[in-house]
Tab-separated table of C-alpha atoms in Angstrom:
chain	number	residue	atom	x	y	z
R	7	MET	CA	15.644	-34.323	-0.407
R	8	ILE	CA	13.932	-30.974	-0.512
R	9	ARG	CA	11.013	-30.736	-2.932
R	10	ARG	CA	11.557	-28.313	-5.776
R	11	ALA	CA	10.332	-24.782	-5.249
R	12	THR	CA	9.619	-21.802	-7.419
R	13	ILE	CA	12.122	-19.050	-6.663
R	14	VAL	CA	11.352	-15.399	-7.180
R	15	LEU	CA	13.925	-12.606	-7.131
R	16	ALA	CA	12.735	-11.252	-3.782
R	17	SER	CA	12.978	-14.748	-2.284
R	18	LEU	CA	16.621	-15.060	-3.313
R	19	ALA	CA	17.547	-12.139	-1.099
R	20	ALA	CA	15.448	-13.403	1.825
R	21	GLY	CA	16.217	-17.121	1.375
R	22	LEU	CA	12.539	-18.053	1.159
R	23	PHE	CA	10.968	-20.730	-1.033
R	24	ALA	CA	7.348	-21.285	-2.156
R	25	VAL	CA	6.351	-24.971	-2.504
R	26	ALA	CA	4.127	-25.946	-5.425
R	27	PRO	CA	0.726	-27.602	-4.831
R	28	ALA	CA	0.080	-31.325	-5.241
R	29	PHE	CA	0.132	-32.829	-8.722
R	30	ALA	CA	-2.820	-34.703	-10.249
R	31	VAL	CA	-2.056	-38.442	-10.054
R	32	GLY	CA	-2.276	-40.489	-13.272
R	33	PRO	CA	-1.589	-44.070	-14.420
R	34	GLY	CA	1.709	-43.453	-16.216
R	35	VAL	CA	5.174	-44.639	-15.150
R	36	ILE	CA	8.531	-43.242	-16.325
R	37	THR	CA	11.845	-44.926	-15.471
R	38	GLY	CA	15.486	-44.307	-16.264
R	39	THR	CA	18.964	-43.651	-14.879
R	40	VAL	CA	20.758	-40.502	-13.780
R	41	SER	CA	24.543	-40.348	-14.138
R	42	PRO	CA	27.035	-39.841	-12.716
R	43	ALA	CA	25.677	-41.945	-9.837
R	44	SER	CA	27.716	-39.930	-7.337
R	45	VAL	CA	25.402	-36.964	-7.830
R	46	ALA	CA	22.144	-38.986	-7.739
R	47	PRO	CA	21.375	-38.124	-4.064
R	48	GLU	CA	21.409	-34.455	-5.103
R	49	VAL	CA	18.913	-34.819	-7.986
R	50	GLU	CA	15.141	-34.731	-8.382
R	51	VAL	CA	13.431	-36.109	-11.459
R	52	CYS	CA	10.194	-34.236	-12.189
R	53	VAL	CA	7.378	-33.949	-14.676
R	54	VAL	CA	7.546	-30.371	-15.890
R	55	GLU	CA	5.122	-27.978	-14.225
R	56	VAL	CA	1.658	-28.033	-15.752
R	57	GLN	CA	-0.870	-26.020	-13.702
R	58	PRO	CA	1.678	-24.973	-12.245
R	59	SER	CA	2.316	-28.060	-10.115
R	60	GLU	CA	4.649	-30.986	-10.406
R	61	LEU	CA	5.378	-34.607	-9.650
R	62	CYS	CA	8.892	-35.501	-8.543
R	63	THR	CA	10.947	-38.425	-7.274
R	64	ALA	CA	14.512	-38.949	-6.026
R	65	PRO	CA	16.812	-41.510	-7.679
R	66	GLU	CA	18.326	-44.424	-5.775
R	67	PRO	CA	22.052	-44.280	-4.901
R	68	SER	CA	22.692	-46.235	-8.107
R	69	GLY	CA	21.078	-43.421	-10.115
R	70	LYS	CA	17.975	-45.429	-11.119
R	71	TYR	CA	14.599	-43.775	-10.606
R	72	ARG	CA	10.919	-44.671	-11.012
R	73	LEU	CA	8.416	-41.855	-11.438
R	74	THR	CA	4.827	-43.068	-10.893
R	75	GLY	CA	1.410	-41.383	-10.996
R	76	VAL	CA	2.194	-39.522	-14.220
R	77	PRO	CA	-1.003	-38.094	-15.801
R	78	VAL	CA	-2.140	-39.206	-19.248
R	79	GLY	CA	-1.066	-36.923	-22.086
R	80	PRO	CA	2.108	-35.317	-23.417
R	81	GLN	CA	4.637	-34.755	-20.641
R	82	ARG	CA	8.173	-33.372	-20.361
R	83	VAL	CA	10.715	-34.591	-17.802
R	84	GLU	CA	13.343	-32.464	-16.075
R	85	PHE	CA	16.320	-33.422	-13.923
R	86	VAL	CA	17.019	-30.895	-11.172
R	87	PRO	CA	20.333	-31.110	-9.268
R	88	SER	CA	20.704	-29.257	-5.988
R	89	TYR	CA	22.591	-25.982	-5.978
R	90	ARG	CA	25.431	-27.398	-3.879
R	91	SER	CA	26.054	-30.207	-6.378
R	92	GLY	CA	27.320	-27.760	-9.003
R	93	TYR	CA	25.576	-29.683	-11.811
R	94	LEU	CA	23.222	-28.155	-14.375
R	95	LYS	CA	19.497	-28.713	-14.747
R	96	GLN	CA	18.595	-30.809	-17.771
R	97	TYR	CA	15.462	-31.705	-19.745
R	98	PHE	CA	14.879	-34.919	-21.638
R	99	ASP	CA	16.431	-35.588	-24.129
R	100	HIS	CA	19.757	-33.899	-23.092
R	101	LYS	CA	18.351	-30.375	-23.545
R	102	SER	CA	19.226	-27.328	-21.473
R	103	ARG	CA	16.050	-25.350	-22.256
R	104	LEU	CA	12.420	-26.264	-21.573
R	105	GLU	CA	11.196	-25.278	-25.024
R	106	GLU	CA	13.664	-27.751	-26.544
R	107	ALA	CA	12.554	-30.688	-24.364
R	108	THR	CA	11.186	-33.860	-25.975
R	109	PHE	CA	7.544	-34.686	-25.190
R	110	LEU	CA	6.658	-38.153	-23.869
R	111	GLN	CA	3.168	-39.444	-24.659
R	112	VAL	CA	1.676	-41.077	-21.544
R	113	SER	CA	-1.263	-43.268	-22.620
R	114	PRO	CA	-3.631	-45.808	-21.032
R	115	PRO	CA	-3.915	-48.580	-19.991
R	116	ALA	CA	-2.982	-48.058	-16.359
R	117	GLY	CA	0.444	-49.407	-15.588
R	118	SER	CA	1.949	-48.494	-18.952
R	119	GLU	CA	5.647	-47.697	-18.522
R	120	ILE	CA	8.023	-45.526	-20.521
R	121	LYS	CA	11.574	-46.770	-20.037
R	122	GLY	CA	15.007	-45.426	-20.851
R	123	ILE	CA	14.375	-41.795	-19.949
R	124	ASP	CA	17.961	-41.199	-18.871
R	125	ALA	CA	20.053	-38.147	-18.116
R	126	GLU	CA	23.796	-37.625	-18.135
R	127	LEU	CA	24.262	-34.480	-16.109
R	128	GLU	CA	26.960	-31.897	-16.807
R	129	LEU	CA	28.954	-29.808	-14.402
R	130	GLY	CA	28.215	-26.098	-14.454
R	131	SER	CA	30.648	-23.233	-14.285
R	132	ILE	CA	31.802	-21.429	-11.157
R	133	ILE	CA	32.240	-17.710	-10.480
R	134	GLY	CA	34.382	-16.712	-7.508
R	135	GLY	CA	36.261	-13.793	-6.058
R	136	THR	CA	36.936	-11.552	-3.063
R	137	VAL	CA	35.200	-8.408	-1.846
R	138	ARG	CA	37.184	-5.707	-0.065
R	139	ALA	CA	36.700	-2.164	1.210
R	140	ALA	CA	37.787	0.476	-1.304
R	141	SER	CA	39.419	2.440	1.520
R	142	GLY	CA	42.084	0.361	3.268
R	143	GLY	CA	41.416	-2.901	1.386
R	144	ALA	CA	40.041	-4.829	4.369
R	145	PRO	CA	38.043	-7.964	3.417
R	146	LEU	CA	34.277	-7.504	3.796
R	147	ALA	CA	32.091	-10.217	5.273
R	148	ASP	CA	28.277	-10.427	4.918
R	149	VAL	CA	28.265	-9.018	1.383
R	150	GLU	CA	25.553	-10.701	-0.684
R	151	VAL	CA	26.669	-11.636	-4.197
R	152	CYS	CA	23.889	-12.436	-6.686
R	153	VAL	CA	24.053	-13.581	-10.298
R	154	GLN	CA	21.388	-12.947	-12.940
R	155	GLY	CA	21.270	-13.274	-16.684
R	156	ALA	CA	22.535	-10.155	-18.455
R	157	GLY	CA	19.636	-8.619	-20.348
R	158	THR	CA	17.078	-11.152	-19.046
R	159	GLY	CA	17.271	-10.526	-15.304
R	160	ILE	CA	16.685	-14.247	-14.644
R	161	PRO	CA	18.212	-15.070	-11.213
R	162	PHE	CA	20.705	-17.935	-11.025
R	163	GLY	CA	21.632	-17.795	-7.350
R	164	CYS	CA	23.194	-15.853	-4.503
R	165	SER	CA	26.038	-16.341	-2.058
R	166	THR	CA	27.488	-14.424	0.905
R	167	THR	CA	31.104	-13.521	1.516
R	168	ASP	CA	32.876	-15.201	4.441
R	169	ILE	CA	35.111	-13.569	7.023
R	170	ALA	CA	37.912	-13.415	4.428
R	171	GLY	CA	35.600	-11.638	1.964
R	172	MET	CA	35.532	-14.666	-0.392
R	173	TYR	CA	32.525	-16.064	-2.264
R	174	ALA	CA	31.731	-18.698	-4.915
R	175	LEU	CA	28.668	-19.320	-7.091
R	176	ALA	CA	28.413	-22.722	-8.780
R	177	GLY	CA	26.135	-24.504	-11.266
R	178	LEU	CA	26.058	-21.765	-13.913
R	179	PRO	CA	25.480	-22.584	-17.597
R	180	LYS	CA	27.454	-20.888	-20.328
R	181	GLY	CA	26.413	-17.258	-20.795
R	182	THR	CA	26.853	-13.614	-19.852
R	183	TYR	CA	25.916	-12.651	-16.308
R	184	LYS	CA	25.443	-9.552	-14.191
R	185	VAL	CA	27.144	-10.066	-10.822
R	186	GLY	CA	25.868	-7.725	-8.095
R	187	PHE	CA	27.396	-6.997	-4.684
R	188	TRP	CA	25.173	-5.748	-1.835
R	189	GLY	CA	26.352	-4.885	1.677
R	190	HIS	CA	24.453	-6.495	4.573
R	191	GLY	CA	25.003	-6.896	8.302
R	192	SER	CA	28.494	-5.705	9.197
R	193	SER	CA	28.920	-4.404	5.619
R	194	ALA	CA	25.575	-2.568	5.378
R	195	LYS	CA	27.213	0.856	5.067
R	196	TYR	CA	28.866	0.003	1.735
R	197	ALA	CA	27.201	0.997	-1.539
R	198	PRO	CA	26.269	-1.738	-4.053
R	199	GLU	CA	28.197	-2.424	-7.242
R	200	SER	CA	27.757	-4.724	-10.239
R	201	THR	CA	29.804	-6.035	-13.130
R	202	LEU	CA	29.257	-8.124	-16.286
R	203	VAL	CA	31.027	-11.480	-16.610
R	204	GLU	CA	31.299	-13.821	-19.612
R	205	VAL	CA	31.229	-17.449	-18.446
R	206	PRO	CA	32.370	-20.325	-20.725
R	207	ALA	CA	30.903	-23.828	-20.393
R	208	ALA	CA	32.169	-26.078	-17.574
R	209	SER	CA	34.804	-23.633	-16.404
R	210	SER	CA	35.929	-21.873	-13.258
R	211	VAL	CA	35.953	-18.076	-13.557
R	212	THR	CA	37.900	-16.601	-10.653
R	213	GLY	CA	39.083	-13.135	-9.774
R	214	ILE	CA	35.624	-11.540	-10.054
R	215	ASP	CA	36.489	-9.180	-7.214
R	216	ALA	CA	34.887	-5.998	-5.963
R	217	GLU	CA	35.988	-2.997	-3.927
R	218	LEU	CA	33.040	-1.335	-2.210
R	219	ALA	CA	33.020	2.292	-1.129
R	220	VAL	CA	31.070	3.646	1.832
R	221	GLY	CA	27.715	4.801	0.542
R	222	ALA	CA	25.547	7.771	1.457
R	223	ARG	CA	23.302	7.705	4.520
R	224	ILE	CA	19.887	9.263	5.184
R	225	GLU	CA	18.564	9.775	8.716
R	226	GLY	CA	15.399	11.253	10.145
R	227	THR	CA	12.491	10.975	12.586
R	228	VAL	CA	8.835	10.172	11.985
R	229	THR	CA	6.174	11.628	14.296
R	230	ALA	CA	2.392	12.012	14.439
R	231	ALA	CA	1.291	15.405	13.123
R	232	SER	CA	-1.545	15.692	15.659
R	233	THR	CA	0.458	14.986	18.830
R	234	GLY	CA	4.134	15.111	17.884
R	235	ALA	CA	4.608	11.642	19.383
R	236	ALA	CA	7.329	9.428	17.890
R	237	LEU	CA	6.018	6.629	15.637
R	238	SER	CA	7.735	3.241	15.586
R	239	GLY	CA	7.369	0.516	12.964
R	240	ILE	CA	6.622	2.958	10.114
R	241	PRO	CA	8.160	1.854	6.775
R	242	VAL	CA	10.486	4.381	5.141
R	243	CYS	CA	11.375	3.630	1.510
R	244	LEU	CA	14.048	4.999	-0.805
R	245	PHE	CA	13.198	5.444	-4.510
R	246	ALA	CA	15.659	6.294	-7.246
R	247	VAL	CA	14.104	9.128	-9.263
R	248	GLY	CA	12.150	7.575	-12.135
R	249	ALA	CA	12.121	4.057	-10.633
R	250	ALA	CA	8.763	2.379	-9.945
R	251	VAL	CA	9.927	0.189	-7.060
R	252	PRO	CA	12.001	1.198	-4.019
R	253	THR	CA	15.736	0.590	-3.821
R	254	ARG	CA	15.453	-0.317	-0.169
R	255	CYS	CA	13.224	0.205	2.883
R	256	ALA	CA	13.693	0.450	6.653
R	257	PHE	CA	11.389	0.706	9.679
R	258	THR	CA	11.438	3.393	12.344
R	259	GLU	CA	12.751	2.498	15.801
R	260	SER	CA	10.941	3.036	19.108
R	261	ALA	CA	12.078	6.688	19.173
R	262	GLY	CA	10.692	7.216	15.671
R	263	THR	CA	14.176	7.383	14.132
R	264	TYR	CA	15.353	5.562	11.013
R	265	SER	CA	18.536	5.219	8.975
R	266	LEU	CA	19.064	4.164	5.349
R	267	LEU	CA	22.645	3.030	4.739
R	268	GLY	CA	24.860	2.100	1.820
R	269	ILE	CA	23.192	4.301	-0.803
R	270	ALA	CA	24.863	4.644	-4.185
R	271	ALA	CA	25.405	8.121	-5.643
R	272	GLY	CA	22.332	9.485	-7.410
R	273	ASP	CA	18.990	11.300	-7.051
R	274	TYR	CA	16.406	9.847	-4.667
R	275	GLN	CA	12.948	10.393	-3.163
R	276	ILE	CA	11.821	9.248	0.285
R	277	GLY	CA	8.360	7.821	1.080
R	278	PHE	CA	6.821	7.255	4.518
R	279	SER	CA	3.977	4.955	5.599
R	280	LEU	CA	3.484	3.431	2.147
R	281	GLY	CA	1.138	0.463	1.891
R	282	ALA	CA	2.625	-2.850	0.721
R	283	ALA	CA	0.239	-3.089	-2.247
R	284	GLU	CA	1.312	0.319	-3.531
R	285	LEU	CA	5.109	-0.028	-3.260
R	286	GLY	CA	5.307	-1.132	-6.878
R	287	GLY	CA	3.393	1.864	-8.224
R	288	ASP	CA	3.788	5.599	-8.556
R	289	SER	CA	0.432	6.714	-7.146
R	290	ALA	CA	-2.589	5.577	-5.103
R	291	PHE	CA	-0.430	4.755	-2.095
R	292	GLY	CA	-2.178	3.181	0.891
R	293	GLU	CA	-1.874	4.103	4.542
R	294	SER	CA	0.201	2.139	7.054
R	295	ALA	CA	-0.659	1.721	10.742
R	296	GLY	CA	-3.472	4.265	10.483
R	297	TYR	CA	-1.382	7.080	8.950
R	298	LEU	CA	-1.620	8.563	5.492
R	299	PRO	CA	1.316	8.137	3.091
R	300	GLN	CA	3.693	11.024	2.704
R	301	PHE	CA	6.772	11.914	0.662
R	302	TYR	CA	9.617	14.151	1.656
R	303	GLU	CA	9.050	17.076	2.071
R	304	ASP	CA	5.346	17.115	3.221
R	305	ALA	CA	4.083	15.911	-0.186
R	306	ALA	CA	1.076	13.642	-0.636
R	307	ALA	CA	2.481	12.072	-3.860
R	308	ARG	CA	5.863	11.391	-5.446
R	309	SER	CA	5.144	13.888	-8.200
R	310	GLY	CA	5.302	16.738	-5.671
R	311	SER	CA	8.108	15.441	-3.482
R	312	ARG	CA	11.562	16.890	-3.049
R	313	SER	CA	14.459	14.810	-4.408
R	314	LEU	CA	17.848	14.451	-2.747
R	315	SER	CA	21.086	14.408	-4.762
R	316	LEU	CA	23.550	12.207	-2.902
R	317	VAL	CA	27.250	11.416	-3.319
R	318	LEU	CA	29.217	8.552	-1.770
R	319	GLY	CA	29.974	9.102	1.914
R	320	GLN	CA	27.383	11.896	2.300
R	321	ILE	CA	25.274	11.919	5.476
R	322	GLU	CA	21.873	13.598	5.023
R	323	THR	CA	20.130	14.224	8.346
R	324	GLY	CA	16.803	15.791	9.269
R	325	VAL	CA	14.800	13.991	6.592
R	326	ASP	CA	11.744	13.925	8.851
R	327	ALA	CA	8.028	13.395	8.426
R	328	ALA	CA	4.953	14.362	10.487
R	329	LEU	CA	2.217	11.952	9.420
R	330	LEU	CA	-1.496	12.710	9.331
R	331	SER	CA	-3.938	10.186	10.741
R	332	VAL	CA	-6.420	8.496	8.449
R	333	PRO	CA	-9.706	10.460	8.720
R	334	GLN	CA	-12.508	8.672	10.540
R	335	VAL	CA	-15.761	8.678	8.573
R	336	ALA	CA	-18.837	9.214	10.817
R	337	PRO	CA	-22.135	7.455	9.979
R	338	PRO	CA	-24.802	9.700	8.407
R	339	ALA	CA	-27.004	11.538	10.927
R	340	LEU	CA	-30.730	10.797	11.041
R	341	PRO	CA	-33.296	13.641	10.819
R	342	VAL	CA	-34.176	15.418	14.039
R	343	GLY	CA	-37.007	13.642	15.875
R	344	LEU	CA	-36.311	10.243	14.320
R	345	ALA	CA	-32.967	9.405	15.902
R	346	SER	CA	-34.491	7.889	19.077
R	347	SER	CA	-37.542	6.296	17.485
R	348	PRO	CA	-37.396	2.475	17.044
R	349	THR	CA	-39.199	2.836	13.712
R	350	SER	CA	-37.130	5.757	12.445
R	351	ALA	CA	-35.111	3.719	9.932
R	352	ALA	CA	-38.237	2.408	8.265
R	353	GLN	CA	-39.819	5.851	8.313
R	354	VAL	CA	-36.774	7.404	6.644
R	355	LEU	CA	-36.740	4.704	3.999
R	356	GLY	CA	-40.450	5.156	3.425
R	357	GLU	CA	-43.243	2.595	3.251
R	358	PRO	CA	-43.825	0.542	0.104
R	359	ALA	CA	-46.590	2.017	-2.038
R	360	ARG	CA	-49.899	0.124	-1.626
R	361	PRO	CA	-51.991	-0.367	-4.773
R	362	ARG	CA	-55.295	1.486	-4.734
R	363	ALA	CA	-58.464	-0.368	-5.655
R	364	ARG	CA	-60.239	0.942	-8.718
R	365	LYS	CA	-63.690	2.257	-7.812
R	366	LYS	CA	-66.713	1.325	-9.841
R	367	LYS	CA	-68.833	4.252	-11.009
R	368	CYS	CA	-72.430	4.172	-9.789
R	369	ARG	CA	-75.301	6.505	-10.505
R	370	ARG	CA	-76.134	9.253	-8.097
R	371	GLY	CA	-77.414	8.095	-4.745
R	372	ARG	CA	-75.871	4.650	-4.990
R	373	GLY	CA	-72.443	3.386	-3.926
R	374	ALA	CA	-70.189	0.431	-4.816
R	375	LYS	CA	-70.619	-2.816	-2.881
R	376	ALA	CA	-67.857	-5.441	-2.719
R	377	SER	CA	-68.826	-9.089	-3.032
R	378	LYS	CA	-66.844	-12.304	-3.666
R	379	ALA	CA	-67.867	-12.420	-7.297
R	380	ARG	CA	-67.966	-8.805	-8.379
R	381	SER	CA	-68.459	-5.221	-7.343
R	382	THR	CA	-72.082	-4.030	-7.536
R	383	CYS	CA	-73.934	-0.800	-6.899
R	384	GLY	CA	-76.318	-0.402	-4.027
R	385	LYS	CA	-77.912	2.171	-1.804
R	386	LYS	CA	-75.381	4.188	0.183
R	387	PRO	CA	-75.335	3.471	3.936
R	388	HIS	CA	-76.246	6.126	6.423
R	389	ARG	CA	-73.384	8.534	7.073
R	390	LYS	CA	-73.356	7.786	10.827
R	391	LYS	CA	-72.528	4.090	10.160
R	392	ARG	CA	-69.530	4.740	7.929
R	393	LYS	CA	-66.097	4.048	9.409
R	394	ARG	CA	-63.355	6.574	8.993
R	395	ALA	CA	-59.601	6.073	9.298
R	396	ARG	CA	-58.349	9.394	8.048
R	397	ASP	CA	-56.496	10.253	11.245
R	398	ALA	CA	-54.337	7.097	11.195
R	399	GLN	CA	-52.821	4.825	8.549
R	400	ILE	CA	-51.411	1.591	9.944
R	401	TYR	CA	-49.978	-0.886	7.473
R	402	THR	CA	-48.532	-4.355	7.929
R	403	THR	CA	-45.538	-4.852	5.656
R	404	GLY	CA	-42.235	-6.664	5.799
R	405	TYR	CA	-41.413	-4.454	8.795
R	406	PRO	CA	-43.144	-4.645	12.181
R	407	LYS	CA	-46.426	-2.712	12.376
R	408	ILE	CA	-45.519	0.914	11.892
R	409	ASP	CA	-47.607	3.911	12.829
R	410	ILE	CA	-46.655	6.593	10.300
R	411	ARG	CA	-48.587	9.402	11.912
R	412	PRO	CA	-46.461	12.458	12.587
R	413	VAL	CA	-44.092	11.965	15.520
R	414	ASN	CA	-44.981	15.354	16.958
R	415	PRO	CA	-48.677	15.863	16.096
């Protein structure tokens, strides 16, 4: 049994799942029965996500389950059938929505058990149909068919047409759905379409067919502006005018060429070398593979780019880009005469200021004497015995000993 996963819209298209982290173990126990028993191997019984994380178990073939390690506090239980079972997700007590679920109060002492938390699962509805080419009527394989809530955008699942162009999507609750058709693989050249479908409860809605027309195509080459060399692996993204996120992206081949297929009629902008973090925004694009972002035609931002008006079946060639390299920032140069000196960095920074001792005033003919207790006045020493250090100032600081006399005296 595969542990439940959180599904995002992008993951539906790629078939990827993100597994939730481990759940905090508690002393509570919840038991019950899932029916019909025939679907029990396809069900997980879970404590609803909290952090978000979850605790799940699989029922026995008889439908009975025992969920242990439930944390203390109010908890909600959900019953999650697999997609292939065709049954609907349910929350206790017989609710279809999380906000309607009944809370169970898990309390000490350890080993306390809440019994009778049962579920009687219901079959969902099915949407099915056939996808064909608008010209000639040939069945189209490899077309991805995805269903999402109309108005909410919540994804409910995807399927792919077989060699006969047929598809089926099961386990759908009652509601209105947007069914989208996207060409992939052998059908990549066909433009996407969508339609709205009203689905009754526990029913089979067939004949949701589609006829896809050949879409527009954009081709071009990406090179380095400095050398003219072809650049491979550069992302090229197609934006509908006014849309924040790209409709689709492709990568350049070894010869620097790219091709964007199956484009619906409309107005578009093309971006090259856009950073992944910036693909959801309209500005502040990041560089890719050491090259600055660029929009067709030679624009640094989308606001200044040229848009292309495309119709179905149109082939737009020569949509090229010559990318500029990311500028290399050189380190700041040191002053002349200090670059080769081992103490130049400290000299440029400057030495810490040393506090000056306050001199005691003495009457004429007498100078200050330093003693352990205090400073006193005494007769000045003979000038020949005085030490001078005016020609050199050598300080010991946090740095090594540094001679700060001029480098070129």
